[in-house]
Amino acid sequence: MASQVCSIANPTPDTETEAVAVGIEDTLTRRRQVPLTVIVPAYNESETIEDTVHSILEQSVEVAEVIVVDDGSTDDTGQKAARAGATVLRPPQNTGSKAGAQNYALEHVATAFTMAIDADTTLAPDAIEKIMPSFEDPELAAACGFVVPRHVRTTWERGRYAEYLFAFGFYKSIQDYFKHPLISSGCFSAYRTDVLREMGGWPTRSMTEDMDLTWSFYGRGRGVRFVPDAVCYPVEPHNFKFMSKQLRRWSHGFVQNIRLHWRNLIHLPYLRTFVAAALWDAAVASLVYLVVIPVLAIVISPLFLLGYVIDAPVVMIPVLVTAGKRGEFWKALASMPGFFVLRTVNAVFMLEALWSELVVNKPLTTYEKGH
Amino acid sequence: MTVGIPGTGIGGILYIMLCGWMMVCEGGRFLRGSSTCLMRRVVLRHFAIATGMLVSLLASVELLAFLAWRFGVITTLTGNPPSASRQWIGPVSITAVGAALIVIIGIAALMNLLRVVVAKSPAAADARPTKQMAEAGD
């Protein structure tokens, strides 16, 4: 399997001299090829699509094909993607979701591995080279990388930046140690194509296809890995309007997937506890932030308002350690207030999702992009 | 994507505890000869982070209890005069940490109980649309 993952396309020279010459030429002009097709679903992504395609084509290893699915864009996303060097596919009509667009492209994949990358996401130059060796494990169905927001300017982007440093730098590595990362992130993940097809492609039944697919893999006894050295840089929502769309989709997707998978989750060691703790915090911590703290602050003492930030020193430790490793200590420190703003806003969306999905049974069914 | 409310709720404390469990697991692997240098580094790094978080957590709880006493919150809640309320700082912080541990143990116990009484559902792991969903145009 390793040779399949990292195969090198070398011609066979006739003489030793020719071999040396070809070897030097290879070193200078050719990169190692990987049997990988990258699918980029795109809807009106003309501002970012070229950067995304370039970052894939300029990787330290060469991929077989980059397919951009121009999912009914009304701008010049398709033209820009084609100019950048991608194969552009256009479904007859908008597929209605990211998963739909990815599945449309999956039919055209002819390689052993498939990668999904969001149209607003760029990769570190060695991201694919770092992520592919994970597939030396034949049981592995998917592998995902470390996510760092590309722009860290507004309060929302700063909040997300600190949140990712916390979640990917601390939580996800622990989940990976116990062989159950909670999600193989949809913005940058690689899959074994045959397993992906066997599963029916990316599921369209929930708002978060990445979580649904990851938990479906586990349900089938397949593995998922997190590779912290493989880094990607998505554009995160920069204002409240777009952040609220993303948070609404994510929180509803989380609850929808618990409803879909709970019978299998409880048979998966560690993962069941990760999910149960996340669900507990989603419900109880949200209530504490939005009801208990304000009430106690009004009725007993304003001192209770400290509850919103009392864990700041605790949260800052993994965030700053991870940021320090990336040489971004001060940027992370300056982003911490955004973390607490985002967390409190997130609580509103989590409670709304729990109420809508579990109590009044009004599931979210419309996919809205986060930017 | 991330899920839930990241921070030091029950989830945060659970992960801090798991860092300790990682040390135990990696110790076992080391004795069996299956531990790698890379993995030991990851485990030690996380254990160091978790230790720092635990110390910060206990210090934060202690600080909160102290502030609650200093600004008369404990006095309001217990009805004791400030001098007598100071003795409540210890019990308040112990109660907070103890309650969190009880919730984590309760969640883990509940999950194990459910594991025994609920059967697996192979259909849930099938990400393909069901016939009904396809008919409904889902």
CSV table of C-alpha atoms in Angstrom, one decimal, chain A residues 163-164 166-167 169-171 173-175 177-178 182-183 185 198-201 203-205 208 210-211 216 219-220 250 254 260-264 266-267 270 272-274 276-278 280-282 285-286 289 300-301 303-304 306 310-311 313-315 317-318 321-322 325 339 343 346-347 350, chain B residues 1-12 14-16 18-19 21-23 25-26 29 39 42-43 45-46 48-50 52-54 56-57 60-61 63-64 67-69 71 73 76-77 103-104 107-108 111-112 114-116 118-129 133 138:
chain,number,residue,atom,x,y,z
A,163,GLU,CA,-10.9,28.1,19.0
A,164,TYR,CA,-9.1,26.1,16.3
A,166,PHE,CA,-7.5,25.0,21.2
A,167,ALA,CA,-9.5,22.3,19.5
A,169,GLY,CA,-3.9,21.6,19.2
A,170,PHE,CA,-5.3,20.0,22.3
A,171,TYR,CA,-8.6,18.1,21.8
A,173,SER,CA,-4.6,15.1,19.2
A,174,ILE,CA,-6.1,13.4,22.3
A,175,GLN,CA,-8.9,12.0,20.2
A,177,TYR,CA,-4.3,9.1,20.3
A,178,PHE,CA,-7.4,7.0,21.2
A,182,LEU,CA,-14.4,13.4,16.4
A,183,ILE,CA,-14.6,14.7,12.8
A,185,SER,CA,-12.9,18.0,8.7
A,198,GLU,CA,-18.9,1.9,-0.8
A,199,MET,CA,-20.4,4.3,1.7
A,200,GLY,CA,-22.4,6.0,-1.1
A,201,GLY,CA,-20.1,9.1,-1.2
A,203,PRO,CA,-24.0,11.9,2.9
A,204,THR,CA,-26.6,14.6,2.1
A,205,ARG,CA,-28.9,13.7,5.0
A,208,THR,CA,-22.6,18.5,8.4
A,210,ASP,CA,-18.1,15.6,7.3
A,211,MET,CA,-19.3,14.5,10.8
A,216,SER,CA,-20.4,6.3,9.3
A,219,GLY,CA,-19.9,2.5,12.3
A,220,ARG,CA,-18.4,0.3,9.5
A,250,TRP,CA,-22.7,23.3,12.5
A,254,PHE,CA,-24.1,18.1,15.4
A,260,LEU,CA,-28.6,9.5,13.3
A,261,HIS,CA,-25.7,7.7,14.9
A,262,TRP,CA,-26.3,7.4,18.6
A,263,ARG,CA,-27.0,3.7,18.5
A,264,ASN,CA,-23.6,3.1,17.0
A,266,ILE,CA,-22.4,4.1,22.2
A,267,HIS,CA,-20.5,1.1,21.1
A,270,TYR,CA,-13.8,7.0,23.8
A,272,ARG,CA,-19.1,7.9,22.9
A,273,THR,CA,-17.6,9.9,25.9
A,274,PHE,CA,-16.2,12.7,23.6
A,276,ALA,CA,-21.6,12.8,25.3
A,277,ALA,CA,-19.3,15.4,27.0
A,278,ALA,CA,-19.7,17.7,24.0
A,280,TRP,CA,-23.5,18.0,27.8
A,281,ASP,CA,-21.5,21.2,27.4
A,282,ALA,CA,-23.7,22.2,24.4
A,285,ALA,CA,-22.8,25.3,29.4
A,286,SER,CA,-25.1,27.1,27.0
A,289,TYR,CA,-23.9,31.3,29.9
A,300,ILE,CA,-27.0,38.0,43.9
A,301,SER,CA,-23.9,39.8,42.7
A,303,LEU,CA,-19.3,39.1,40.4
A,304,PHE,CA,-21.0,36.1,38.7
A,306,LEU,CA,-16.7,36.5,35.9
A,310,ILE,CA,-13.1,32.5,34.6
A,311,ASP,CA,-11.5,29.7,32.6
A,313,PRO,CA,-6.1,31.0,32.1
A,314,VAL,CA,-7.0,27.4,31.5
A,315,VAL,CA,-8.0,27.9,27.9
A,317,ILE,CA,-2.5,27.4,28.0
A,318,PRO,CA,-3.1,25.0,25.1
A,321,VAL,CA,1.5,26.6,23.5
A,322,THR,CA,0.2,25.6,20.1
A,325,LYS,CA,5.0,26.4,18.2
A,339,PHE,CA,-12.7,33.3,21.7
A,343,ARG,CA,-18.2,30.9,22.6
A,346,ASN,CA,-22.1,29.8,19.9
A,347,ALA,CA,-24.2,28.9,23.0
A,350,MET,CA,-26.4,25.4,20.3
B,1,MET,CA,-15.6,22.2,12.0
B,2,THR,CA,-15.7,22.2,15.8
B,3,VAL,CA,-18.6,21.1,18.0
B,4,GLY,CA,-20.2,22.2,21.2
B,5,ILE,CA,-18.8,24.8,23.5
B,6,PRO,CA,-15.0,24.5,23.7
B,7,GLY,CA,-13.5,25.5,27.0
B,8,THR,CA,-13.3,24.1,30.5
B,9,GLY,CA,-16.7,22.7,30.9
B,10,ILE,CA,-17.1,19.0,31.4
B,11,GLY,CA,-15.5,18.4,28.1
B,12,GLY,CA,-12.4,20.4,29.1
B,14,LEU,CA,-12.5,15.2,30.6
B,15,TYR,CA,-9.7,15.9,28.1
B,16,ILE,CA,-7.4,17.0,31.0
B,18,LEU,CA,-7.5,11.7,29.4
B,19,CYS,CA,-4.0,13.2,29.2
B,21,TRP,CA,-4.8,8.2,31.0
B,22,MET,CA,-2.6,8.7,27.9
B,23,MET,CA,0.5,8.6,30.2
B,25,CYS,CA,-1.4,3.8,28.2
B,26,GLU,CA,1.9,5.0,26.8
B,29,ARG,CA,3.1,0.4,25.4
B,39,MET,CA,4.2,9.2,20.4
B,42,VAL,CA,3.0,13.8,21.9
B,43,VAL,CA,1.9,12.2,25.2
B,45,ARG,CA,3.6,17.4,25.6
B,46,HIS,CA,-0.1,16.9,26.3
B,48,ALA,CA,2.5,18.9,30.4
B,49,ILE,CA,-0.3,21.1,28.9
B,50,ALA,CA,-2.9,19.3,31.0
B,52,GLY,CA,-0.7,23.4,33.5
B,53,MET,CA,-4.4,23.5,32.8
B,54,LEU,CA,-5.2,21.6,35.9
B,56,SER,CA,-4.8,27.0,36.4
B,57,LEU,CA,-8.2,25.4,36.9
B,60,SER,CA,-9.2,29.8,39.1
B,61,VAL,CA,-11.7,28.0,41.3
B,63,LEU,CA,-9.7,32.7,43.2
B,64,LEU,CA,-13.4,32.6,42.4
B,67,LEU,CA,-13.7,36.7,45.5
B,68,ALA,CA,-17.1,35.3,46.4
B,69,TRP,CA,-16.1,35.6,50.1
B,71,PHE,CA,-17.4,40.6,47.9
B,73,VAL,CA,-21.5,36.6,48.0
B,76,THR,CA,-25.4,36.5,51.1
B,77,LEU,CA,-25.8,32.8,50.3
B,103,VAL,CA,-20.8,14.5,36.1
B,104,ILE,CA,-18.0,13.0,34.1
B,107,ILE,CA,-21.7,10.4,31.8
B,108,ALA,CA,-19.2,7.6,31.4
B,111,MET,CA,-22.7,5.5,28.2
B,112,ASN,CA,-21.5,2.0,29.4
B,114,LEU,CA,-26.5,2.2,27.2
B,115,ARG,CA,-23.9,0.1,25.5
B,116,VAL,CA,-25.2,-2.9,27.3
B,118,VAL,CA,-28.9,-0.8,23.1
B,119,ALA,CA,-28.0,-2.8,20.0
B,120,LYS,CA,-26.0,-1.5,17.2
B,121,SER,CA,-27.8,-0.1,14.1
B,122,PRO,CA,-26.0,-1.0,10.9
B,123,ALA,CA,-28.4,1.2,9.0
B,124,ALA,CA,-27.1,4.3,10.7
B,125,ALA,CA,-23.6,3.7,9.3
B,126,ASP,CA,-25.0,3.6,5.8
B,127,ALA,CA,-24.6,7.1,4.6
B,128,ARG,CA,-26.6,6.4,1.4
B,129,PRO,CA,-30.1,7.9,1.2
B,133,MET,CA,-35.6,9.8,1.6
B,138,ASP,CA,-34.2,14.4,0.0
